[in-house]
Amino acid sequence: MSAPSDEPILRLENVSKSFFGFYAVRDFSLDVRRGSIHALIGPNGAGKTTIFNLVTKTLPPTSGRISFKGIDITKRSPSEVARLGMVRSFQISAVFASLTALENVRVALQRFRSDGFAFWKSADVLHDLDERALALLHDVGIESYAHVRASELPYGRRRALEIATTLALEPELLMLDEPTAGMGHEDVDRIAALIKNVARERTVLMVEHNLSIVADLSDRITVLARGERLAEGSYDVVSKDPAVIEAYVGSEHE
Amino acid sequence: MTHLPDTVTKPTTSNHTLIWYGLGLIALLAAPFLFYPVFLVKLLCFALFACAFNLLLGSCGLLSFGHAAFFGAAGYVAGHAAKEWGLPFELAILCGTASAAVLGFLFGYVSVRRSGLQFAMITLALAQLIYFLAWQLPFTHAEDGLSAIPRGKVLGLFDLDNIMVLYYTTAAIFLFGFIAMHRMTNSTFGQLLRAIRDNEPRAISLGYEVNRYKLMAFVLSATFAGLAGSTKAIALKIAALTDVHWATSGSVILMTLLGGLGTLLGPVVGAGVVQAIEDHLSSLPADFAVFGLFRLPPITAIIGAIFIICILLFRRGIVGEIQHWLDRRSGK
Ligand SMILES: Nc1ncnc2c1ncn2[C@@H]1O[C@H](COP(=O)(O)OP(=O)(O)O)[C@@H](O)[C@H]1O
Ligand SMILES: [Mg+2]
């Protein structure tokens, strides 16, 4: 199923999600262009995380259609979608707490091996993956924590570990939910640089509150409020949109 | 918050594990000269059973309340194979173990999608179904059970009615199961199980079909529970309803938690403690009055009390607490 390069890698058509009658996302459509960095912004509770959950199939949509690389994924399972090449990070950092940073990344790398069910095979063979895993940890600047348990990592480092684990799968579409939340200044700059770097070969859809990062990185921005699309375009266009300014100012006064 | 060194620190690989292994092996070889061998045979069977249970709970976080079904059903099948079909010892054990594997697949297929209390309840319900079948099916002989199961000979050579042959054969089976399960937890598969236990949504988002891994773990755990049950039935020459009763499922949970969940030797120590208590108390009257109000079999009451005390005092279990203490001493 090869798609022409101008076809969007991800397409949402009139997607809605209601929780017991409350619409967290309503009639939302979105095209994410292949190779772009697309940011999803909006006040808290706008429905950004819900959209991530819908796209990665963690939640089933109430209505609408979602396609990835031209394949209708509306009815696929989350792990299937992941294997198609769409990998996400979570808003609340998701790591394997009892494993070391190195082992965390190896869990992702193990997916390329065929011995996932080999209960007779010593885990020592996984040391083959160490070099690649260390390189990934190096990319996010936490190589020195390789042998520290994830549960003992400071919050910012844990987020970095999550991104390294996500990148290990070399996803075509990388979905990052607030990748820099809770990070110190230095880390934020490093992650921003990293995103810019990895986006050269893939598509990134990200939710981000830090507007300077959004302005710096994104090719295109979709602004969301109360589950609906408020505006879309480049940072310059969107930031001057009166509806957007009102939504942001309004939410800050709440 | 703990301050972390900004250098590459390898975890100190625990030398304790090796010492534990050595001590364990010596204890296993010397035990029949110190204790009553038949008691030890029973203990080893329950220890293997507890290890199998621990394999599922410790590495997968799945609390099964129906493991007696695998232990008991395998015992019936192995006993039937030895007694009615006249199969040799090894094949009878194999039949029992295989039946537990099949049963494990069926149980697991229905239950692994669920977690927590729902999972525990489904496994309990399915195990009750097996208990009912054990009552009703002709070959299990209801309340009488299977008795006078012939033990036969190991490799057709060594007569298992010789108590030392019986002990060392059981010890060998136990050791095989123990090492095999240890390898599993430290296999490429075991590594993914740990990841799934730690954070299932994350494992899914990395593209893993987590239910298949859990099902595999469930089948393996049931298989080893079956190996324990088959060995017990033939070694002690009986397969009875108590083996499939829910109280046996409860007992194996108790052994595991008492000894130390997720530790290597915890289930073995827990099984030893519970078996020793049961053995010592078996001479007590059948039941006694608590505060003159209600009557309880003393074994149940005393084990219950010990369990409560242990859970309150040592949450990590006996082996867990010792390991924690050793780690702390060597760490700082
Ligand atoms: N599983 C759920 N059940 C009920 N309501 C939910 C659920 N998930 C999200 N919501 C609601 O949907 C709205 C959007 O939430 P979310 O997508 O997390 O917003 P954002 O990520 O933009 O801050 C919120 O009002 C939230 O309370
Ligand atoms: Mg959110």
Coordinates of C-alpha atoms and ligand atoms in Angstrom, one line a residue:
Chain A
M1 CA 0.0 0.0 0.0
S2 CA 2.2 2.8 -1.1
A3 CA 0.9 6.3 -0.7
P4 CA 1.9 9.3 -2.8
S5 CA 4.1 11.5 -0.8
D6 CA 1.6 14.4 -0.8
E7 CA -1.0 12.2 0.9
P8 CA -1.1 12.9 4.6
I9 CA 0.5 10.3 6.8
L10 CA -2.3 10.7 9.3
R11 CA -5.8 11.7 8.6
L12 CA -8.7 12.2 11.0
E13 CA -12.2 12.7 9.4
N14 CA -15.0 14.0 11.6
V15 CA -13.8 12.2 14.7
S16 CA -15.8 12.6 17.9
K17 CA -15.4 11.1 21.3
S18 CA -18.0 11.4 24.0
F19 CA -17.6 10.2 27.6
F20 CA -21.1 9.5 28.9
G21 CA -22.6 12.2 26.8
F22 CA -19.8 14.8 27.3
Y23 CA -17.9 15.5 24.1
A24 CA -14.2 15.6 24.8
V25 CA -13.6 15.8 21.0
R26 CA -16.2 16.9 18.6
D27 CA -16.3 16.5 14.8
F28 CA -12.5 17.0 14.6
S29 CA -10.6 16.6 11.3
L30 CA -6.9 16.8 10.9
D31 CA -4.3 16.1 8.2
V32 CA -0.7 15.6 9.2
R33 CA 1.7 16.0 6.4
R34 CA 4.5 13.4 6.0
G35 CA 7.8 14.8 7.2
S36 CA 6.3 17.7 9.1
I37 CA 6.3 18.7 12.8
H38 CA 2.7 19.3 13.6
A39 CA 1.8 20.8 17.0
L40 CA -1.5 20.4 18.8
I41 CA -2.0 23.2 21.3
G42 CA -4.9 24.4 23.4
P43 CA -5.9 25.1 27.0
N44 CA -6.0 22.3 29.6
G45 CA -8.9 20.0 29.0
A46 CA -9.2 20.9 25.4
G47 CA -9.0 17.3 24.3
K48 CA -5.4 17.0 23.2
T49 CA -4.6 13.8 25.1
T50 CA -8.0 12.3 24.1
I51 CA -7.0 12.9 20.4
F52 CA -3.7 11.1 21.1
N53 CA -5.6 8.2 22.7
L54 CA -8.0 8.0 19.7
V55 CA -5.2 8.1 17.1
T56 CA -3.2 5.4 18.9
K57 CA -6.4 3.4 19.4
T58 CA -6.1 3.4 23.2
L59 CA -9.7 4.7 23.1
P60 CA -12.3 3.9 20.4
P61 CA -13.8 6.9 18.7
T62 CA -17.6 7.4 19.1
S63 CA -17.7 8.3 15.4
G64 CA -15.5 9.3 12.5
R65 CA -12.6 7.7 10.6
I66 CA -8.9 7.6 11.2
S67 CA -6.3 6.5 8.6
F68 CA -2.6 6.1 8.9
K69 CA -0.4 5.8 5.7
G70 CA -3.6 5.4 3.8
I71 CA -4.7 2.4 5.9
D72 CA -8.0 2.7 7.7
I73 CA -7.0 2.1 11.4
T74 CA -10.4 3.0 13.0
K75 CA -10.9 -0.6 14.0
R76 CA -7.3 -1.7 14.7
S77 CA -5.8 -2.6 18.1
P78 CA -3.3 -0.3 19.7
S79 CA -0.4 -2.7 19.4
E80 CA -1.2 -3.3 15.7
V81 CA -1.1 0.4 15.1
A82 CA 2.2 0.6 16.9
R83 CA 3.6 -2.1 14.7
L84 CA 2.5 -0.1 11.6
G85 CA 4.9 2.6 12.7
M86 CA 3.2 5.0 15.0
V87 CA 4.6 5.2 18.5
R88 CA 3.6 7.6 21.2
S89 CA 4.9 8.9 24.5
F90 CA 2.6 9.5 27.4
Q91 CA 1.7 12.8 29.1
I92 CA 2.4 11.2 32.5
S93 CA 5.8 9.6 31.9
A94 CA 5.6 5.9 31.1
V95 CA 8.6 3.8 31.8
F96 CA 9.2 0.3 33.1
A97 CA 10.0 1.2 36.7
S98 CA 11.8 -1.8 37.9
L99 CA 14.1 -2.0 34.8
T100 CA 17.2 0.1 34.3
A101 CA 17.3 2.8 31.7
L102 CA 19.3 0.6 29.4
E103 CA 16.8 -2.3 29.9
N104 CA 13.9 0.1 29.2
V105 CA 15.3 0.9 25.8
R106 CA 16.1 -2.7 25.1
V107 CA 12.4 -3.7 25.6
A108 CA 11.6 -1.5 22.6
L109 CA 14.5 -2.9 20.6
Q110 CA 13.5 -6.4 21.5
R111 CA 10.5 -6.0 19.2
F112 CA 12.8 -6.4 16.2
R113 CA 14.0 -9.8 17.5
S114 CA 12.1 -13.0 17.1
D115 CA 12.8 -14.4 20.5
G116 CA 10.1 -12.6 22.5
F117 CA 8.5 -15.9 23.5
A118 CA 11.7 -17.8 24.0
F119 CA 11.3 -18.6 27.6
W120 CA 14.3 -21.0 27.4
K121 CA 16.7 -18.5 26.1
S122 CA 18.9 -16.5 28.5
A123 CA 18.3 -12.8 28.6
D124 CA 22.1 -12.4 28.3
V125 CA 21.7 -12.4 24.5
L126 CA 20.0 -9.1 24.8
H127 CA 23.4 -7.5 25.5
D128 CA 23.7 -7.5 21.7
L129 CA 21.3 -4.6 21.9
D130 CA 23.3 -2.6 24.4
E131 CA 25.3 -0.6 21.9
R132 CA 22.2 0.7 20.1
A133 CA 20.5 1.3 23.4
L134 CA 23.4 3.3 24.8
A135 CA 23.5 5.3 21.6
L136 CA 19.8 6.2 22.1
L137 CA 20.4 7.1 25.7
H138 CA 23.3 9.3 24.6
D139 CA 21.0 11.1 22.1
V140 CA 18.7 12.1 24.9
G141 CA 21.6 12.9 27.2
I142 CA 21.1 10.2 29.9
E143 CA 23.8 7.8 28.9
S144 CA 25.3 8.2 32.4
Y145 CA 22.1 6.8 33.9
A146 CA 22.2 3.6 31.8
H147 CA 22.3 1.3 34.8
V148 CA 20.0 3.3 37.1
R149 CA 16.5 1.9 37.7
A150 CA 13.9 4.0 35.9
S151 CA 12.0 4.4 39.2
E152 CA 15.1 6.2 40.7
L153 CA 15.5 8.6 37.8
P154 CA 14.6 12.3 38.3
Y155 CA 11.5 13.3 36.5
G156 CA 13.1 15.1 33.6
R157 CA 15.4 12.2 33.0
R158 CA 12.5 9.8 33.0
R159 CA 10.8 11.8 30.3
A160 CA 14.0 11.7 28.3
L161 CA 14.2 7.9 28.8
E162 CA 10.6 7.6 27.5
I163 CA 11.6 9.5 24.4
A164 CA 14.6 7.3 23.8
T165 CA 12.5 4.2 24.2
T166 CA 10.0 5.6 21.7
L167 CA 12.7 6.5 19.2
A168 CA 14.2 3.0 19.5
L169 CA 11.3 1.7 17.4
E170 CA 12.2 4.2 14.6
P171 CA 8.5 5.1 14.2
E172 CA 7.4 6.8 11.0
L173 CA 5.0 8.9 13.1
L174 CA 6.2 10.0 16.5
M175 CA 3.5 11.2 18.8
L176 CA 4.8 13.2 21.8
D177 CA 2.4 14.3 24.5
E178 CA 3.9 17.2 26.3
P179 CA 7.5 16.0 25.9
T180 CA 9.1 18.8 27.9
A181 CA 6.6 19.0 30.8
G182 CA 8.4 19.0 34.2
M183 CA 11.8 19.4 32.7
G184 CA 14.5 21.9 33.6
H185 CA 15.7 24.5 31.2
E186 CA 18.8 22.6 30.0
D187 CA 16.8 19.5 29.4
V188 CA 14.1 21.4 27.5
D189 CA 16.7 22.7 25.1
R190 CA 18.2 19.3 24.6
I191 CA 14.8 17.7 23.9
A192 CA 13.8 20.5 21.5
A193 CA 17.1 20.0 19.6
L194 CA 16.5 16.2 19.6
I195 CA 12.9 16.6 18.2
K196 CA 14.2 18.8 15.5
N197 CA 16.9 16.3 14.7
V198 CA 14.7 13.2 14.6
A199 CA 12.0 15.0 12.6
R200 CA 14.4 15.1 9.6
E201 CA 13.5 11.5 8.8
R202 CA 10.0 11.2 10.3
T203 CA 6.8 12.9 11.1
V204 CA 6.1 14.3 14.5
L205 CA 2.8 15.1 16.0
M206 CA 3.2 16.8 19.4
V207 CA 1.2 18.3 22.2
E208 CA 3.3 21.1 23.8
H209 CA 2.6 23.8 26.3
N210 CA 5.9 25.6 25.9
L211 CA 5.0 28.0 23.1
S212 CA 8.5 29.1 22.4
I213 CA 9.3 25.4 21.5
V214 CA 6.1 25.2 19.4
A215 CA 7.1 28.4 17.6
D216 CA 10.6 27.2 17.1
L217 CA 9.9 23.7 15.9
S218 CA 6.5 23.4 14.3
D219 CA 5.7 23.5 10.6
R220 CA 2.0 23.6 11.3
I221 CA -0.1 24.2 14.4
T222 CA -3.7 23.2 15.2
V223 CA -5.3 25.0 18.1
L224 CA -7.9 23.1 20.0
A225 CA -10.5 24.4 22.5
R226 CA -13.3 22.4 24.1
G227 CA -12.8 19.5 21.8
E228 CA -13.1 21.5 18.6
R229 CA -10.7 23.0 16.2
L230 CA -10.2 26.7 16.7
A231 CA -7.5 27.5 14.1
E232 CA -4.8 26.0 12.0
G233 CA -1.8 27.2 10.3
S234 CA 1.8 28.4 10.8
Y235 CA 2.7 30.0 14.2
D236 CA 2.6 33.5 12.8
V237 CA -1.0 33.0 11.5
V238 CA -2.3 31.2 14.5
S239 CA -0.8 33.5 17.1
K240 CA -2.5 36.5 15.6
D241 CA -5.9 34.8 15.4
P242 CA -8.2 36.7 17.7
A243 CA -10.2 33.5 18.6
V244 CA -6.9 31.9 19.7
I245 CA -5.8 34.8 21.8
E246 CA -9.2 34.9 23.4
A247 CA -9.2 31.2 24.2
Y248 CA -5.8 31.4 25.8
V249 CA -6.4 34.6 27.7
G250 CA -9.8 33.3 28.8
S251 CA -8.4 30.1 30.1
E252 CA -5.7 31.9 32.1
H253 CA -8.4 33.9 33.9
E254 CA -10.4 30.9 34.9
Chain B
M1 CA 14.7 12.7 46.8
T2 CA 17.8 10.5 46.6
H3 CA 20.9 12.1 45.0
L4 CA 22.2 10.1 42.1
P5 CA 25.8 9.9 41.0
D6 CA 26.2 11.2 37.5
T7 CA 28.5 8.3 36.5
V8 CA 27.8 5.0 34.9
T9 CA 27.0 2.8 37.9
K10 CA 26.5 -0.9 37.3
P11 CA 24.2 -2.6 39.8
T12 CA 26.2 -4.7 42.3
T13 CA 25.4 -8.2 41.1
S14 CA 24.4 -10.0 44.2
N15 CA 26.8 -12.6 45.4
H16 CA 24.1 -13.7 47.8
T17 CA 22.3 -15.5 45.0
L18 CA 25.2 -17.9 44.5
I19 CA 25.5 -18.5 48.3
W20 CA 21.8 -19.2 48.4
Y21 CA 22.1 -21.7 45.6
G22 CA 25.0 -23.5 47.3
L23 CA 23.3 -23.6 50.7
G24 CA 20.1 -24.8 49.1
L25 CA 21.7 -27.6 47.2
I26 CA 23.5 -28.9 50.4
A27 CA 20.3 -28.6 52.3
L28 CA 18.5 -30.6 49.6
L29 CA 21.1 -33.4 49.6
A30 CA 21.4 -33.6 53.4
A31 CA 17.8 -33.1 54.4
P32 CA 16.6 -36.8 54.4
F33 CA 19.2 -37.6 57.1
L34 CA 17.8 -34.9 59.3
F35 CA 14.1 -35.0 58.7
Y36 CA 11.4 -37.6 58.0
P37 CA 11.8 -38.2 54.2
V38 CA 8.1 -38.5 53.4
F39 CA 7.5 -35.2 55.0
L40 CA 10.2 -33.7 52.8
V41 CA 8.8 -35.3 49.7
K42 CA 5.4 -33.6 50.4
L43 CA 7.2 -30.3 51.2
L44 CA 9.2 -30.4 47.9
C45 CA 6.0 -31.0 45.9
F46 CA 4.3 -28.0 47.6
A47 CA 7.5 -25.9 47.2
L48 CA 7.5 -26.6 43.5
F49 CA 3.8 -25.8 43.4
A50 CA 4.4 -22.5 45.2
C51 CA 7.3 -21.7 42.8
A52 CA 4.9 -22.2 39.8
F53 CA 2.4 -19.9 41.4
N54 CA 5.1 -17.3 42.1
L55 CA 6.1 -17.5 38.4
L56 CA 2.8 -16.0 37.5
L57 CA 2.2 -13.6 40.3
G58 CA 5.8 -12.5 40.6
S59 CA 6.7 -12.0 37.0
C60 CA 3.3 -11.1 35.6
G61 CA 1.4 -9.6 38.5
L62 CA -1.5 -12.0 38.0
L63 CA -3.0 -13.3 41.2
S64 CA -4.6 -16.7 40.4
F65 CA -7.1 -18.0 42.9
G66 CA -7.5 -21.3 41.0
H67 CA -4.1 -22.9 40.9
A68 CA -5.3 -25.9 42.9
A69 CA -7.1 -27.0 39.7
F70 CA -3.8 -27.6 37.9
F71 CA -2.2 -29.2 40.9
G72 CA -5.1 -31.5 41.6
A73 CA -6.2 -32.3 38.1
A74 CA -2.7 -33.3 37.1
G75 CA -2.6 -35.5 40.2
Y76 CA -5.7 -37.3 39.2
V77 CA -4.5 -37.8 35.6
A78 CA -1.0 -39.0 36.7
G79 CA -2.6 -41.3 39.3
H80 CA -5.1 -42.7 36.8
A81 CA -2.3 -43.2 34.2
A82 CA -0.1 -45.1 36.7
K83 CA -2.9 -47.1 38.3
E84 CA -5.4 -47.9 35.5
W85 CA -3.3 -47.6 32.4
G86 CA -0.2 -49.1 34.1
L87 CA 2.1 -46.4 32.6
P88 CA 5.6 -46.2 34.0
F89 CA 6.4 -43.4 36.5
E90 CA 7.9 -41.0 34.0
L91 CA 5.0 -41.2 31.5
A92 CA 2.4 -40.9 34.2
I93 CA 4.0 -37.7 35.4
L94 CA 4.2 -36.5 31.8
C95 CA 0.5 -37.2 31.3
G96 CA -0.4 -35.3 34.4
T97 CA 1.8 -32.4 33.5
A98 CA 0.5 -32.2 30.0
S99 CA -3.1 -32.2 31.2
A100 CA -2.3 -29.2 33.4
A101 CA -0.8 -27.4 30.4
V102 CA -4.0 -27.9 28.4
L103 CA -6.1 -26.9 31.3
G104 CA -3.8 -23.9 31.8
F105 CA -4.3 -22.8 28.2
L106 CA -8.1 -23.0 28.6
F107 CA -8.1 -21.1 31.9
G108 CA -5.7 -18.6 30.6
Y109 CA -7.5 -18.0 27.3
V110 CA -10.6 -17.0 29.3
S111 CA -8.9 -15.0 32.0
V112 CA -5.7 -13.2 31.0
R113 CA -7.6 -10.3 29.4
R114 CA -8.8 -9.4 32.8
S115 CA -6.7 -8.2 35.7
G116 CA -6.8 -7.8 39.4
L117 CA -9.9 -9.0 41.2
Q118 CA -11.7 -10.0 38.1
F119 CA -8.9 -12.2 37.1
A120 CA -8.7 -13.8 40.6
M121 CA -12.5 -14.4 40.5
I122 CA -12.5 -16.0 37.0
T123 CA -9.7 -18.3 37.9
L124 CA -11.5 -19.2 41.1
A125 CA -14.8 -19.9 39.3
L126 CA -13.0 -22.1 36.7
A127 CA -11.2 -24.0 39.5
Q128 CA -14.6 -24.6 41.2
L129 CA -15.8 -26.1 37.9
I130 CA -12.8 -28.5 38.1
Y131 CA -13.7 -29.3 41.7
F132 CA -17.2 -30.1 40.7
L133 CA -16.0 -32.4 37.9
A134 CA -13.7 -34.2 40.3
W135 CA -16.8 -34.9 42.4
Q136 CA -18.8 -36.1 39.4
L137 CA -16.5 -37.9 37.0
P138 CA -16.3 -41.6 37.5
F139 CA -12.5 -41.9 37.2
T140 CA -11.8 -39.6 40.2
H141 CA -14.0 -41.6 42.6
A142 CA -15.5 -38.6 44.3
E143 CA -14.9 -38.5 48.1
D144 CA -12.7 -41.6 48.0
G145 CA -10.3 -40.2 45.4
L146 CA -7.5 -42.4 43.9
S147 CA -5.6 -44.3 46.5
A148 CA -2.9 -46.9 46.5
I149 CA -1.4 -45.5 43.3
P150 CA 1.6 -47.6 42.4
R151 CA 4.8 -45.7 42.4
G152 CA 6.7 -47.9 40.0
K153 CA 10.4 -47.6 39.2
V154 CA 12.5 -44.7 38.0
L155 CA 13.9 -45.5 34.6
G156 CA 12.6 -49.0 35.2
L157 CA 15.5 -49.6 37.6
F158 CA 15.1 -47.9 41.0
D159 CA 12.2 -48.9 43.1
L160 CA 10.4 -45.8 44.3
D161 CA 9.0 -47.7 47.3
N162 CA 12.5 -47.3 48.7
I163 CA 12.1 -44.1 50.6
M164 CA 15.6 -42.7 49.7
V165 CA 15.0 -43.3 46.0
L166 CA 11.6 -41.6 46.3
Y167 CA 13.2 -38.6 48.1
Y168 CA 16.1 -38.1 45.6
T169 CA 13.8 -38.5 42.6
T170 CA 11.4 -35.9 44.0
A171 CA 14.4 -33.7 44.8
A172 CA 15.6 -34.0 41.2
I173 CA 12.2 -33.1 39.8
F174 CA 12.0 -30.2 42.2
L175 CA 15.4 -29.0 41.2
F176 CA 14.6 -29.3 37.5
G177 CA 11.4 -27.3 37.9
F178 CA 13.1 -24.7 40.1
I179 CA 16.0 -24.1 37.7
A180 CA 13.7 -24.1 34.7
M181 CA 11.5 -21.5 36.2
H182 CA 14.5 -19.4 37.3
R183 CA 15.7 -19.5 33.7
M184 CA 12.3 -18.4 32.4
T185 CA 12.2 -15.4 34.6
N186 CA 15.6 -14.5 33.3
S187 CA 14.9 -15.2 29.7
T188 CA 14.2 -12.9 26.8
F189 CA 10.6 -13.7 27.4
G190 CA 10.9 -13.1 31.1
Q191 CA 12.3 -9.6 30.4
L192 CA 9.2 -8.7 28.4
L193 CA 7.0 -10.1 31.1
R194 CA 8.6 -7.7 33.6
A195 CA 8.0 -4.8 31.3
I196 CA 4.4 -5.8 30.9
R197 CA 4.0 -6.1 34.7
D198 CA 5.6 -2.7 35.2
N199 CA 3.6 -0.8 32.7
E200 CA 1.1 -2.6 30.5
P201 CA -0.2 0.4 28.5
R202 CA 3.4 1.3 27.6
A203 CA 4.2 -2.2 26.5
I204 CA 1.1 -2.1 24.2
S205 CA 2.1 1.2 22.8
L206 CA 5.5 -0.3 21.9
G207 CA 3.6 -2.8 19.8
Y208 CA 3.4 -5.9 22.0
E209 CA 0.4 -8.1 22.1
V210 CA 0.5 -8.3 25.9
N211 CA -2.3 -10.9 26.2
R212 CA -0.3 -13.5 24.3
Y213 CA 2.7 -13.0 26.6
K214 CA 0.4 -13.3 29.7
L215 CA -1.2 -16.4 28.2
M216 CA 2.2 -18.0 27.7
A217 CA 3.2 -17.2 31.3
F218 CA -0.1 -18.7 32.5
V219 CA 0.3 -21.9 30.6
L220 CA 3.9 -22.3 31.9
S221 CA 2.8 -21.6 35.5
A222 CA 0.0 -24.2 35.2
T223 CA 2.3 -26.7 33.7
F224 CA 4.7 -26.6 36.6
A225 CA 1.9 -26.6 39.1
G226 CA 0.8 -29.8 37.2
L227 CA 4.3 -31.3 37.5
A228 CA 4.1 -30.6 41.2
G229 CA 0.7 -32.2 41.5
S230 CA 1.6 -35.3 39.4
T231 CA 4.7 -35.9 41.5
K232 CA 2.7 -35.4 44.7
A233 CA 0.0 -37.9 43.7
I234 CA 2.4 -40.6 42.8
A235 CA 4.9 -40.0 45.6
L236 CA 2.2 -40.0 48.3
K237 CA 0.1 -42.6 46.4
I238 CA -3.1 -40.6 46.6
A239 CA -5.0 -38.0 44.6
A240 CA -8.0 -36.6 46.5
L241 CA -10.5 -33.8 46.4
T242 CA -8.5 -31.6 48.9
D243 CA -5.9 -31.2 46.1
V244 CA -8.5 -29.4 43.8
H245 CA -10.2 -27.6 46.7
W246 CA -10.1 -23.8 46.8
A247 CA -8.3 -24.0 50.2
T248 CA -5.3 -25.5 48.4
S249 CA -5.3 -22.5 46.1
G250 CA -5.4 -20.3 49.2
S251 CA -2.7 -22.3 50.8
V252 CA -0.3 -21.8 47.9
I253 CA -0.9 -18.0 47.9
L254 CA -0.1 -18.1 51.6
M255 CA 3.1 -20.0 51.1
T256 CA 4.3 -17.6 48.4
L257 CA 3.5 -14.4 50.3
L258 CA 4.8 -15.8 53.6
G259 CA 8.1 -16.7 52.0
G260 CA 8.5 -13.6 49.9
L261 CA 6.7 -12.8 46.6
G262 CA 8.9 -12.6 43.6
T263 CA 12.0 -13.9 45.5
L264 CA 13.8 -17.0 44.3
L265 CA 13.6 -19.0 47.5
G266 CA 10.6 -17.4 49.1
P267 CA 8.0 -19.9 47.9
V268 CA 10.2 -22.8 49.0
V269 CA 10.7 -21.3 52.5
G270 CA 7.0 -20.5 52.7
A271 CA 6.0 -24.0 51.7
G272 CA 8.4 -25.3 54.3
V273 CA 6.9 -23.2 57.1
V274 CA 3.3 -24.0 56.2
Q275 CA 4.0 -27.7 55.9
A276 CA 6.0 -27.8 59.1
I277 CA 3.2 -26.1 61.0
E278 CA 0.6 -28.4 59.5
D279 CA 2.7 -31.4 60.4
H280 CA 3.2 -30.3 64.0
L281 CA -0.4 -29.4 64.5
S282 CA -1.9 -32.5 62.9
S283 CA -2.0 -34.1 66.3
L284 CA -4.3 -31.4 67.8
P285 CA -8.1 -32.0 68.1
A286 CA -10.1 -31.6 65.0
D287 CA -11.5 -28.3 66.0
F288 CA -11.5 -25.9 68.9
A289 CA -13.6 -23.0 70.2
V290 CA -12.4 -19.4 69.7
F291 CA -13.4 -17.4 72.7
G292 CA -16.1 -19.9 73.2
L293 CA -17.9 -18.4 70.2
F294 CA -17.2 -20.3 67.1
R295 CA -15.3 -23.5 66.3
L296 CA -12.3 -23.6 63.9
P297 CA -10.0 -26.4 62.9
P298 CA -6.8 -25.3 64.8
I299 CA -4.5 -25.6 61.7
T300 CA -6.6 -23.1 59.8
A301 CA -6.8 -20.7 62.7
I302 CA -3.1 -20.9 63.6
I303 CA -2.0 -20.5 60.0
G304 CA -4.4 -17.7 59.5
A305 CA -3.0 -15.9 62.6
I306 CA 0.6 -16.5 61.5
F307 CA -0.2 -15.1 58.1
I308 CA -1.8 -11.9 59.6
I309 CA 1.2 -11.4 61.8
C310 CA 3.7 -11.9 59.0
I311 CA 1.9 -9.6 56.6
L312 CA 1.8 -6.9 59.3
L313 CA 5.4 -7.4 60.4
F314 CA 7.3 -8.4 57.3
R315 CA 5.6 -7.2 54.2
R316 CA 8.3 -8.6 52.0
G317 CA 7.9 -12.1 53.4
I318 CA 10.6 -14.1 55.2
V319 CA 13.1 -14.3 52.3
G320 CA 12.2 -10.8 51.1
E321 CA 13.0 -9.3 54.5
I322 CA 16.3 -11.2 54.7
Q323 CA 17.3 -10.1 51.2
H324 CA 16.4 -6.5 52.0
W325 CA 18.4 -6.6 55.2
L326 CA 21.5 -8.0 53.4
D327 CA 21.2 -5.5 50.5
R328 CA 21.0 -2.6 52.9
R329 CA 24.0 -3.9 54.9
S330 CA 26.1 -4.3 51.8
G331 CA 24.8 -1.1 50.1
K332 CA 25.7 1.3 52.9
Ligands
LIG1 N1 -11.5 8.5 30.2 C1 -12.2 9.7 30.4 N2 -13.4 9.6 31.0 C2 -14.1 10.8 31.1 N3 -13.7 12.0 30.8 C3 -12.5 12.1 30.2 C4 -11.6 11.0 30.0 N4 -10.5 11.4 29.4 C5 -10.6 12.7 29.3 N5 -11.8 13.1 29.7 C6 -12.2 14.5 29.7 O1 -12.1 15.0 28.4 C7 -11.6 16.4 28.4 C8 -10.4 16.5 27.6 O2 -9.3 15.9 28.3 P1 -7.8 15.8 27.7 O3 -7.9 15.2 26.4 O4 -7.0 15.1 28.7 O5 -7.4 17.3 27.6 P2 -5.9 17.9 27.4 O6 -5.0 16.8 27.1 O7 -6.1 18.8 26.2 O8 -5.6 18.7 28.6 C9 -11.5 16.8 29.9 O9 -12.6 17.5 30.2 C10 -11.4 15.4 30.6 O10 -11.9 15.6 31.8
MG2 MG -3.3 16.3 28.1

